[in-house]
mmCIF file of C-alpha atoms in Angstrom:
data_model
loop_
_atom_site.group_PDB
_atom_site.id
_atom_site.type_symbol
_atom_site.label_atom_id
_atom_site.label_comp_id
_atom_site.label_asym_id
_atom_site.label_seq_id
_atom_site.Cartn_x
_atom_site.Cartn_y
_atom_site.Cartn_z
ATOM 1 C CA MET O 1 58.215 84.371 64.400
ATOM 2 C CA PRO O 2 55.074 84.627 66.512
ATOM 3 C CA TYR O 3 51.617 84.580 65.004
ATOM 4 C CA VAL O 4 48.919 86.658 66.696
ATOM 5 C CA ASN O 5 45.208 86.631 65.887
ATOM 6 C CA ILE O 6 43.084 89.360 67.445
ATOM 7 C CA LYS O 7 39.315 89.233 67.181
ATOM 8 C CA ILE O 8 37.309 92.322 68.077
ATOM 9 C CA THR O 9 33.721 93.319 67.392
ATOM 10 C CA LYS O 10 33.257 95.276 64.159
ATOM 11 C CA GLU O 11 32.468 98.703 65.506
ATOM 12 C CA GLY O 12 34.453 101.155 63.472
ATOM 13 C CA ALA O 13 38.073 100.660 64.537
ATOM 14 C CA THR O 14 40.042 103.069 62.351
ATOM 15 C CA THR O 15 42.951 102.128 60.106
ATOM 16 C CA GLU O 16 45.204 104.165 62.400
ATOM 17 C CA LYS O 17 44.094 102.376 65.568
ATOM 18 C CA LYS O 18 44.577 99.003 63.912
ATOM 19 C CA ALA O 19 48.082 99.962 62.744
ATOM 20 C CA GLU O 20 48.878 101.152 66.270
ATOM 21 C CA LEU O 21 47.655 97.868 67.761
ATOM 22 C CA ILE O 22 49.755 95.837 65.311
ATOM 23 C CA ARG O 23 52.840 97.887 66.168
ATOM 24 C CA GLY O 24 52.178 97.626 69.896
ATOM 25 C CA VAL O 25 51.691 93.866 69.969
ATOM 26 C CA THR O 26 54.778 93.311 67.795
ATOM 27 C CA ASN O 27 56.870 95.450 70.163
ATOM 28 C CA LEU O 28 55.527 93.622 73.239
ATOM 29 C CA LEU O 29 56.594 90.275 71.806
ATOM 30 C CA ARG O 30 60.059 91.683 71.160
ATOM 31 C CA ASP O 31 60.378 93.311 74.593
ATOM 32 C CA ILE O 32 58.944 90.494 76.721
ATOM 33 C CA MET O 33 59.808 87.379 74.742
ATOM 34 C CA GLY O 34 62.741 88.532 72.597
ATOM 35 C CA LYS O 35 60.865 87.700 69.390
ATOM 36 C CA ASN O 36 62.056 89.078 66.060
ATOM 37 C CA PRO O 37 59.605 91.783 64.883
ATOM 38 C CA GLN O 38 60.478 91.186 61.217
ATOM 39 C CA THR O 39 58.761 87.785 61.253
ATOM 40 C CA THR O 40 55.964 88.599 63.701
ATOM 41 C CA VAL O 41 52.554 88.338 62.038
ATOM 42 C CA VAL O 42 49.486 90.018 63.558
ATOM 43 C CA ILE O 43 46.025 89.543 62.036
ATOM 44 C CA ILE O 44 42.996 91.516 63.219
ATOM 45 C CA GLU O 45 39.549 90.112 62.548
ATOM 46 C CA GLU O 46 36.490 92.316 62.997
ATOM 47 C CA VAL O 47 33.390 90.292 63.805
ATOM 48 C CA ASP O 48 29.774 91.440 63.361
ATOM 49 C CA THR O 49 28.050 91.992 66.728
ATOM 50 C CA ASP O 50 25.328 89.525 65.619
ATOM 51 C CA ASN O 51 28.006 86.824 65.395
ATOM 52 C CA TRP O 52 29.712 87.434 68.745
ATOM 53 C CA GLY O 53 28.163 85.901 71.827
ATOM 54 C CA ILE O 54 29.003 86.311 75.480
ATOM 55 C CA GLY O 55 26.936 85.205 78.454
ATOM 56 C CA GLY O 56 24.667 83.318 76.050
ATOM 57 C CA GLU O 57 23.614 86.464 74.174
ATOM 58 C CA THR O 58 24.871 88.244 71.090
ATOM 59 C CA VAL O 59 26.636 91.569 71.568
ATOM 60 C CA THR O 60 23.826 93.112 69.501
ATOM 61 C CA GLN O 61 21.304 91.960 72.114
ATOM 62 C CA ARG O 62 23.458 93.212 74.993
ATOM 63 C CA ARG O 63 23.975 96.626 73.408
ATOM 64 C CA ARG O 64 20.221 96.966 72.895
ATOM 65 C CA GLN O 65 19.690 96.269 76.606
ATOM 66 C CA GLY O 66 22.299 98.832 77.517
ATOM 67 C CA SER O 67 24.607 96.300 79.100
ATOM 68 C CA MET B 1 39.817 64.170 58.347
ATOM 69 C CA PRO B 2 42.276 67.050 58.453
ATOM 70 C CA TYR B 3 41.173 70.642 58.861
ATOM 71 C CA VAL B 4 43.186 73.334 57.099
ATOM 72 C CA ASN B 5 42.796 77.079 57.537
ATOM 73 C CA ILE B 6 44.623 79.302 55.054
ATOM 74 C CA LYS B 7 44.776 83.038 55.597
ATOM 75 C CA ILE B 8 45.923 85.263 52.728
ATOM 76 C CA THR B 9 45.660 88.990 52.127
ATOM 77 C CA LYS B 10 42.525 90.020 50.227
ATOM 78 C CA GLU B 11 44.012 91.019 46.926
ATOM 79 C CA GLY B 12 41.791 89.556 44.261
ATOM 80 C CA ALA B 13 42.464 85.804 44.354
ATOM 81 C CA THR B 14 40.105 84.364 41.744
ATOM 82 C CA THR B 15 37.541 81.641 42.358
ATOM 83 C CA GLU B 16 39.601 79.367 40.100
ATOM 84 C CA LYS B 17 42.837 79.922 42.005
ATOM 85 C CA LYS B 18 41.094 79.268 45.297
ATOM 86 C CA ALA B 19 39.556 76.044 43.950
ATOM 87 C CA GLU B 20 42.993 74.995 42.690
ATOM 88 C CA LEU B 21 44.557 75.666 46.090
ATOM 89 C CA ILE B 22 41.859 73.650 47.890
ATOM 90 C CA ARG B 23 42.385 70.728 45.504
ATOM 91 C CA GLY B 24 46.172 70.941 45.843
ATOM 92 C CA VAL B 25 46.242 71.008 49.642
ATOM 93 C CA THR B 26 43.738 68.147 49.852
ATOM 94 C CA ASN B 27 45.873 66.046 47.499
ATOM 95 C CA LEU B 28 49.058 66.836 49.463
ATOM 96 C CA LEU B 29 47.476 65.578 52.670
ATOM 97 C CA ARG B 30 46.451 62.377 50.892
ATOM 98 C CA ASP B 31 49.850 61.855 49.239
ATOM 99 C CA ILE B 32 52.083 62.722 52.205
ATOM 100 C CA MET B 33 49.967 61.757 55.198
ATOM 101 C CA GLY B 34 47.544 59.219 53.732
ATOM 102 C CA LYS B 35 44.557 61.361 54.773
ATOM 103 C CA ASN B 36 41.130 60.686 53.249
ATOM 104 C CA PRO B 37 40.273 63.533 50.822
ATOM 105 C CA GLN B 38 36.518 63.017 51.314
ATOM 106 C CA THR B 39 36.704 64.332 54.874
ATOM 107 C CA THR B 40 39.454 66.925 54.396
ATOM 108 C CA VAL B 41 38.175 70.449 55.027
ATOM 109 C CA VAL B 42 40.052 73.498 53.692
ATOM 110 C CA ILE B 43 38.919 77.030 54.529
ATOM 111 C CA ILE B 44 40.465 80.101 52.902
ATOM 112 C CA GLU B 45 40.174 83.441 54.683
ATOM 113 C CA GLU B 46 40.969 86.639 52.812
ATOM 114 C CA VAL B 47 42.100 89.385 55.155
ATOM 115 C CA ASP B 48 42.068 93.134 54.416
ATOM 116 C CA THR B 49 45.617 94.514 54.057
ATOM 117 C CA ASP B 50 44.784 97.066 56.802
ATOM 118 C CA ASN B 51 44.224 94.160 59.199
ATOM 119 C CA TRP B 52 47.389 92.168 58.406
ATOM 120 C CA GLY B 53 50.589 93.181 60.109
ATOM 121 C CA ILE B 54 54.128 91.980 59.603
ATOM 122 C CA GLY B 55 57.278 93.574 60.948
ATOM 123 C CA GLY B 56 55.119 95.885 63.063
ATOM 124 C CA GLU B 57 53.431 97.473 60.046
ATOM 125 C CA THR B 58 50.253 96.772 58.128
ATOM 126 C CA VAL B 59 50.574 95.323 54.644
ATOM 127 C CA THR B 60 48.864 98.497 53.403
ATOM 128 C CA GLN B 61 51.724 100.565 54.834
ATOM 129 C CA ARG B 62 54.348 98.238 53.363
ATOM 130 C CA ARG B 63 52.770 98.277 49.893
ATOM 131 C CA ARG B 64 52.703 102.086 49.974
ATOM 132 C CA GLN B 65 56.438 102.101 50.719
ATOM 133 C CA GLY B 66 57.092 99.687 47.896
ATOM 134 C CA SER B 67 58.404 96.946 50.164
ATOM 135 C CA MET K 1 52.893 86.149 53.639
ATOM 136 C CA PRO K 2 50.202 83.480 54.002
ATOM 137 C CA TYR K 3 49.473 81.796 57.293
ATOM 138 C CA VAL K 4 48.374 78.164 57.217
ATOM 139 C CA ASN K 5 47.095 76.136 60.156
ATOM 140 C CA ILE K 6 46.749 72.387 59.649
ATOM 141 C CA LYS K 7 45.033 70.258 62.238
ATOM 142 C CA ILE K 8 45.398 66.476 62.069
ATOM 143 C CA THR K 9 44.714 63.723 64.573
ATOM 144 C CA LYS K 10 47.712 62.827 66.716
ATOM 145 C CA GLU K 11 48.584 59.424 65.354
ATOM 146 C CA GLY K 12 52.316 59.344 64.948
ATOM 147 C CA ALA K 13 53.076 61.625 61.995
ATOM 148 C CA THR K 14 56.863 61.596 61.719
ATOM 149 C CA THR K 15 59.102 64.653 61.760
ATOM 150 C CA GLU K 16 59.974 63.912 58.128
ATOM 151 C CA LYS K 17 56.340 63.755 56.989
ATOM 152 C CA LYS K 18 55.572 67.000 58.782
ATOM 153 C CA ALA K 19 58.575 68.724 57.166
ATOM 154 C CA GLU K 20 57.452 67.400 53.778
ATOM 155 C CA LEU K 21 53.928 68.728 54.310
ATOM 156 C CA ILE K 22 55.240 72.166 55.307
ATOM 157 C CA ARG K 23 57.428 72.288 52.200
ATOM 158 C CA GLY K 24 54.594 71.103 49.953
ATOM 159 C CA VAL K 25 52.023 73.605 51.194
ATOM 160 C CA THR K 26 54.538 76.468 50.979
ATOM 161 C CA ASN K 27 55.350 75.530 47.376
ATOM 162 C CA LEU K 28 51.654 75.277 46.447
ATOM 163 C CA LEU K 29 51.026 78.804 47.696
ATOM 164 C CA ARG K 30 53.958 80.036 45.612
ATOM 165 C CA ASP K 31 52.937 78.121 42.469
ATOM 166 C CA ILE K 32 49.195 78.799 42.554
ATOM 167 C CA MET K 33 48.961 82.177 44.273
ATOM 168 C CA GLY K 34 52.424 83.668 43.683
ATOM 169 C CA LYS K 35 53.036 83.962 47.435
ATOM 170 C CA ASN K 36 56.553 84.521 48.758
ATOM 171 C CA PRO K 37 57.781 81.301 50.448
ATOM 172 C CA GLN K 38 60.126 83.249 52.741
ATOM 173 C CA THR K 39 57.225 84.735 54.688
ATOM 174 C CA THR K 40 54.818 81.785 54.453
ATOM 175 C CA VAL K 41 54.082 80.338 57.890
ATOM 176 C CA VAL K 42 52.675 76.812 58.280
ATOM 177 C CA ILE K 43 51.692 75.447 61.689
ATOM 178 C CA ILE K 44 50.690 71.816 62.228
ATOM 179 C CA GLU K 45 48.599 70.944 65.268
ATOM 180 C CA GLU K 46 48.204 67.317 66.297
ATOM 181 C CA VAL K 47 44.970 66.718 68.182
ATOM 182 C CA ASP K 48 44.216 63.780 70.487
ATOM 183 C CA THR K 49 41.605 61.438 68.976
ATOM 184 C CA ASP K 50 39.494 61.914 72.144
ATOM 185 C CA ASN K 51 39.274 65.614 71.320
ATOM 186 C CA TRP K 52 38.340 65.336 67.627
ATOM 187 C CA GLY K 53 34.723 64.746 66.741
ATOM 188 C CA ILE K 54 33.076 63.994 63.430
ATOM 189 C CA GLY K 55 29.524 62.795 62.864
ATOM 190 C CA GLY K 56 28.829 63.455 66.542
ATOM 191 C CA GLU K 57 31.417 60.928 67.749
ATOM 192 C CA THR K 58 35.045 61.172 68.753
ATOM 193 C CA VAL K 59 37.618 59.641 66.435
ATOM 194 C CA THR K 60 38.510 57.308 69.319
ATOM 195 C CA GLN K 61 34.944 55.964 69.287
ATOM 196 C CA ARG K 62 34.928 55.582 65.514
ATOM 197 C CA ARG K 63 38.274 53.744 65.451
ATOM 198 C CA ARG K 64 36.985 51.331 68.093
ATOM 199 C CA GLN K 65 33.987 50.569 65.881
ATOM 200 C CA GLY K 66 36.240 50.008 62.904
ATOM 201 C CA SER K 67 34.772 52.895 60.916
ATOM 202 C CA MET J 1 35.547 80.800 80.434
ATOM 203 C CA PRO J 2 35.420 78.694 77.270
ATOM 204 C CA TYR J 3 36.009 80.133 73.832
ATOM 205 C CA VAL J 4 34.083 78.632 70.927
ATOM 206 C CA ASN J 5 34.611 79.372 67.249
ATOM 207 C CA ILE J 6 31.976 78.078 64.835
ATOM 208 C CA LYS J 7 32.552 78.288 61.103
ATOM 209 C CA ILE J 8 29.623 77.709 58.759
ATOM 210 C CA THR J 9 29.105 78.438 55.081
ATOM 211 C CA LYS J 10 27.588 81.857 54.416
ATOM 212 C CA GLU J 11 24.135 80.882 53.226
ATOM 213 C CA GLY J 12 21.726 83.211 54.921
ATOM 214 C CA ALA J 13 21.682 82.129 58.576
ATOM 215 C CA THR J 14 19.323 84.595 60.254
ATOM 216 C CA THR J 15 20.178 86.749 63.243
ATOM 217 C CA GLU J 16 17.659 84.735 65.273
ATOM 218 C CA LYS J 17 19.216 81.369 64.375
ATOM 219 C CA LYS J 18 22.666 82.662 65.221
ATOM 220 C CA ALA J 19 21.462 83.983 68.597
ATOM 221 C CA GLU J 20 19.806 80.617 69.255
ATOM 222 C CA LEU J 21 23.032 78.756 68.426
ATOM 223 C CA ILE J 22 25.069 81.002 70.728
ATOM 224 C CA ARG J 23 22.608 80.426 73.573
ATOM 225 C CA GLY J 24 22.522 76.674 72.951
ATOM 226 C CA VAL J 25 26.287 76.189 72.885
ATOM 227 C CA THR J 26 26.733 78.335 76.007
ATOM 228 C CA ASN J 27 24.129 76.258 77.857
ATOM 229 C CA LEU J 28 25.756 72.981 76.731
ATOM 230 C CA LEU J 29 29.083 74.058 78.164
ATOM 231 C CA ARG J 30 27.383 74.912 81.457
ATOM 232 C CA ASP J 31 25.365 71.683 81.599
ATOM 233 C CA ILE J 32 28.066 69.239 80.494
ATOM 234 C CA MET J 33 31.260 70.885 81.694
ATOM 235 C CA GLY J 34 30.039 73.182 84.474
ATOM 236 C CA LYS J 35 31.428 76.257 82.687
ATOM 237 C CA ASN J 36 30.270 79.732 83.724
ATOM 238 C CA PRO J 37 27.999 81.142 80.969
ATOM 239 C CA GLN J 38 28.898 84.742 81.884
ATOM 240 C CA THR J 39 32.444 84.321 80.563
ATOM 241 C CA THR J 40 31.701 81.925 77.696
ATOM 242 C CA VAL J 41 32.526 83.497 74.339
ATOM 243 C CA VAL J 42 31.055 82.119 71.092
ATOM 244 C CA ILE J 43 32.052 83.531 67.712
ATOM 245 C CA ILE J 44 30.318 82.520 64.482
ATOM 246 C CA GLU J 45 32.167 82.985 61.211
ATOM 247 C CA GLU J 46 30.281 82.738 57.941
ATOM 248 C CA VAL J 47 32.527 81.654 55.077
ATOM 249 C CA ASP J 48 31.846 82.177 51.363
ATOM 250 C CA THR J 49 31.120 78.851 49.597
ATOM 251 C CA ASP J 50 33.978 79.647 47.160
ATOM 252 C CA ASN J 51 36.377 79.624 50.118
ATOM 253 C CA TRP J 52 35.212 76.400 51.770
ATOM 254 C CA GLY J 53 36.562 73.126 50.405
ATOM 255 C CA ILE J 54 35.660 69.563 51.221
ATOM 256 C CA GLY J 55 36.670 66.454 49.292
ATOM 257 C CA GLY J 56 39.037 68.611 47.243
ATOM 258 C CA GLU J 57 36.245 70.785 45.837
ATOM 259 C CA THR J 58 34.694 74.063 46.872
ATOM 260 C CA VAL J 59 31.165 73.985 48.264
ATOM 261 C CA THR J 60 30.178 76.161 45.282
ATOM 262 C CA GLN J 61 31.314 73.395 42.929
ATOM 263 C CA ARG J 62 29.538 70.709 44.958
ATOM 264 C CA ARG J 63 26.259 72.660 45.081
ATOM 265 C CA ARG J 64 26.399 73.140 41.314
ATOM 266 C CA GLN J 65 26.747 69.367 40.876
ATOM 267 C CA GLY J 66 23.808 68.779 43.172
ATOM 268 C CA SER J 67 25.858 66.944 45.757
ATOM 269 C CA MET N 1 35.559 91.634 74.895
ATOM 270 C CA PRO N 2 38.443 90.927 72.530
ATOM 271 C CA TYR N 3 39.830 87.461 71.998
ATOM 272 C CA VAL N 4 43.545 87.135 71.305
ATOM 273 C CA ASN N 5 45.378 83.985 70.266
ATOM 274 C CA ILE N 6 49.179 84.079 70.347
ATOM 275 C CA LYS N 7 51.199 81.233 68.884
ATOM 276 C CA ILE N 8 54.905 81.014 69.660
ATOM 277 C CA THR N 9 57.420 78.223 69.306
ATOM 278 C CA LYS N 10 57.743 76.030 72.400
ATOM 279 C CA GLU N 11 61.156 77.045 73.641
ATOM 280 C CA GLY N 12 60.873 77.485 77.341
ATOM 281 C CA ALA N 13 58.855 80.673 77.837
ATOM 282 C CA THR N 14 58.489 80.999 81.598
ATOM 283 C CA THR N 15 55.216 81.312 83.481
ATOM 284 C CA GLU N 16 56.256 84.861 84.431
ATOM 285 C CA LYS N 17 56.928 85.921 80.831
ATOM 286 C CA LYS N 18 53.612 84.490 79.704
ATOM 287 C CA ALA N 19 51.757 86.315 82.505
ATOM 288 C CA GLU N 20 53.559 89.529 81.523
ATOM 289 C CA LEU N 21 52.579 89.093 77.871
ATOM 290 C CA ILE N 22 48.923 88.481 78.785
ATOM 291 C CA ARG N 23 48.903 91.617 80.955
ATOM 292 C CA GLY N 24 50.632 93.684 78.271
ATOM 293 C CA VAL N 25 48.307 92.684 75.425
ATOM 294 C CA THR N 26 45.225 93.244 77.603
ATOM 295 C CA ASN N 27 46.458 96.734 78.516
ATOM 296 C CA LEU N 28 47.220 97.575 74.872
ATOM 297 C CA LEU N 29 43.665 96.714 73.853
ATOM 298 C CA ARG N 30 42.353 98.953 76.623
ATOM 299 C CA ASP N 31 44.696 101.836 75.822
ATOM 300 C CA ILE N 32 44.435 101.794 72.020
ATOM 301 C CA MET N 33 40.939 100.441 71.409
ATOM 302 C CA GLY N 34 39.149 101.238 74.685
ATOM 303 C CA LYS N 35 38.373 97.544 75.262
ATOM 304 C CA ASN N 36 37.285 96.349 78.709
ATOM 305 C CA PRO N 37 40.147 94.334 80.281
ATOM 306 C CA GLN N 38 37.720 92.301 82.420
ATOM 307 C CA THR N 39 36.359 90.493 79.357
ATOM 308 C CA THR N 40 39.566 90.364 77.308
ATOM 309 C CA VAL N 41 40.706 86.781 76.733
ATOM 310 C CA VAL N 42 44.302 85.990 75.723
ATOM 311 C CA ILE N 43 45.385 82.441 74.921
ATOM 312 C CA ILE N 44 49.023 81.508 74.330
ATOM 313 C CA GLU N 45 49.801 78.363 72.353
ATOM 314 C CA GLU N 46 53.313 76.942 72.376
ATOM 315 C CA VAL N 47 54.062 74.955 69.229
ATOM 316 C CA ASP N 48 56.797 72.328 68.816
ATOM 317 C CA THR N 49 59.562 73.548 66.485
ATOM 318 C CA ASP N 50 58.981 70.419 64.333
ATOM 319 C CA ASN N 51 55.441 71.630 63.694
ATOM 320 C CA TRP N 52 56.225 75.246 62.797
ATOM 321 C CA GLY N 53 57.306 76.008 59.258
ATOM 322 C CA ILE N 54 58.592 79.197 57.712
ATOM 323 C CA GLY N 55 60.228 79.572 54.324
ATOM 324 C CA GLY N 56 59.252 75.970 53.544
ATOM 325 C CA GLU N 57 61.330 74.549 56.407
ATOM 326 C CA THR N 58 60.580 73.637 59.985
ATOM 327 C CA VAL N 59 62.064 75.815 62.717
ATOM 328 C CA THR N 60 63.953 72.703 63.877
ATOM 329 C CA GLN N 61 65.692 72.529 60.483
ATOM 330 C CA ARG N 62 66.458 76.257 60.513
ATOM 331 C CA ARG N 63 67.917 76.163 64.028
ATOM 332 C CA ARG N 64 70.135 73.244 63.036
ATOM 333 C CA GLN N 65 71.466 75.296 60.123
ATOM 334 C CA GLY N 66 72.130 78.229 62.388
ATOM 335 C CA SER N 67 69.639 80.503 60.627
ATOM 336 C CA MET G 1 29.743 70.806 57.136
ATOM 337 C CA PRO G 2 30.374 73.143 60.065
ATOM 338 C CA TYR G 3 33.701 73.324 61.837
ATOM 339 C CA VAL G 4 33.695 74.022 65.563
ATOM 340 C CA ASN G 5 36.727 74.748 67.731
ATOM 341 C CA ILE G 6 36.207 74.735 71.484
ATOM 342 C CA LYS G 7 38.954 75.907 73.809
ATOM 343 C CA ILE G 8 38.661 75.161 77.516
ATOM 344 C CA THR G 9 41.182 75.263 80.335
ATOM 345 C CA LYS G 10 42.970 71.952 80.921
ATOM 346 C CA GLU G 11 41.457 70.895 84.204
ATOM 347 C CA GLY G 12 40.636 67.244 83.887
ATOM 348 C CA ALA G 13 37.669 67.064 81.517
ATOM 349 C CA THR G 14 36.973 63.345 81.125
ATOM 350 C CA THR G 15 36.823 61.463 77.844
ATOM 351 C CA GLU G 16 33.105 60.923 78.470
ATOM 352 C CA LYS G 17 32.376 64.623 79.024
ATOM 353 C CA LYS G 18 34.290 65.535 75.887
ATOM 354 C CA ALA G 19 32.383 62.932 73.831
ATOM 355 C CA GLU G 20 29.122 64.273 75.272
ATOM 356 C CA LEU G 21 30.048 67.839 74.327
ATOM 357 C CA ILE G 22 30.953 66.805 70.770
ATOM 358 C CA ARG G 23 27.619 64.997 70.397
ATOM 359 C CA GLY G 24 25.692 67.912 71.883
ATOM 360 C CA VAL G 25 27.237 70.594 69.672
ATOM 361 C CA THR G 26 26.793 68.442 66.562
ATOM 362 C CA ASN G 27 23.108 67.936 67.393
ATOM 363 C CA LEU G 28 22.591 71.658 68.043
ATOM 364 C CA LEU G 29 23.952 72.520 64.609
ATOM 365 C CA ARG G 30 21.572 69.984 63.046
ATOM 366 C CA ASP G 31 18.553 71.131 65.060
ATOM 367 C CA ILE G 32 19.055 74.894 64.799
ATOM 368 C CA MET G 33 20.828 75.304 61.483
ATOM 369 C CA GLY G 34 19.875 72.107 59.622
ATOM 370 C CA LYS G 35 23.553 71.121 59.260
ATOM 371 C CA ASN G 36 24.477 67.557 58.321
ATOM 372 C CA PRO G 37 25.980 65.822 61.399
ATOM 373 C CA GLN G 38 28.019 63.440 59.221
ATOM 374 C CA THR G 39 30.291 66.264 58.070
ATOM 375 C CA THR G 40 30.293 68.346 61.254
ATOM 376 C CA VAL G 41 33.768 68.539 62.783
ATOM 377 C CA VAL G 42 34.257 69.522 66.449
ATOM 378 C CA ILE G 43 37.739 69.953 67.915
ATOM 379 C CA ILE G 44 38.320 70.494 71.637
ATOM 380 C CA GLU G 45 41.558 72.127 72.745
ATOM 381 C CA GLU G 46 42.565 72.006 76.397
ATOM 382 C CA VAL G 47 44.789 74.929 77.345
ATOM 383 C CA ASP G 48 47.115 75.085 80.355
ATOM 384 C CA THR G 49 45.871 77.588 82.969
ATOM 385 C CA ASP G 50 49.260 79.369 82.734
ATOM 386 C CA ASN G 51 48.523 80.084 79.068
ATOM 387 C CA TRP G 52 44.957 81.368 79.439
ATOM 388 C CA GLY G 53 44.466 84.985 80.431
ATOM 389 C CA ILE G 54 41.350 86.891 81.331
ATOM 390 C CA GLY G 55 41.156 90.337 82.912
ATOM 391 C CA GLY G 56 44.907 90.697 82.342
ATOM 392 C CA GLU G 57 45.796 87.744 84.583
ATOM 393 C CA THR G 58 46.378 84.069 83.951
ATOM 394 C CA VAL G 59 43.768 81.617 85.183
ATOM 395 C CA THR G 60 46.494 80.161 87.409
ATOM 396 C CA GLN G 61 46.842 83.539 89.138
ATOM 397 C CA ARG G 62 43.073 83.928 89.498
ATOM 398 C CA ARG G 63 42.619 80.450 90.950
ATOM 399 C CA ARG G 64 45.352 81.155 93.499
ATOM 400 C CA GLN G 65 43.491 84.303 94.577
ATOM 401 C CA GLY G 66 40.269 82.355 94.870
ATOM 402 C CA SER G 67 38.515 84.325 92.140
#
């Protein structure tokens, strides 16, 4: 019955990659923690690089600087 | 002063339904918990069916299979 | 398949009140949005009044001032 | 290594204001708590006024009433 | 730079299992999405079974009924 | 009306420091974004170092290694 929220920057993750990630995380919770996959919820949120900050800067700023 | 976050799949919930849900949840917190409605915050997030997984599959995949 | 997160201050909500709130919110989502109760997840988080701020003050500070 | 999630109503915050907020919050965590800015993550989420409720009403409804 | 929040019921997950889950999710994000493990944050929250509802009931109630 | 959630590792932040952080973040949102402090909510969550992962390791593991 776990609930997983994954936030990543919005940079073109494909539908296939997202489905693969959901499957992978659900399987990990079953294999490591014994959690029932049928009630495992995984939500992916894709966040604009203007709205994601790390090190005091937005990801947009960091990408522009090549970091 | 409660804070409520509701995540649902993005499948055309109308403005009216969302307003009704916000009113209903706010009233529940007042009636059951005695919480002040004036400072109760309710945020609804509508999530793409490609980004919502349950049972190891995306909701998009499940809908396609008729489950 | 909704996911609901409710944060309230930790001030002695009973097990019964919390169960009632979970039931009420689940029913609201069914009645207003047509959501399946069987896969509706509701999580209540109780937060220390030292860790909850509103109006720039902690709830602990506000309670002490009688507001 | 803090993680900060800021939700505001989606009402035209500029890229510059968002960058300024990210910088400010990161600096606060360094100055008050001694947290390392390099690993401080700040995510801003902008929420539609139809999806944000306070006092049992959506912000859209409140704006319309001039409150 | 992903941020992952995992909520599970508080039922005695060991320190080792939690470390294994953190490592596994971080590796998945690298392998599937190409995300840098060094800046991947994973937070596990363990929630009291009285505070977790599914199907309109708390997990405590469901466990008592043997479901 | 912003809502801010701050997660930090549980390592003895004092009541005073937490109150100072709440005041600081509330003021930043007023100064940068013009948000009303009276309805700004800030919640601090303190997370056990066993439950916080970065770089694929728990903070407990990293502290032990002196990193």
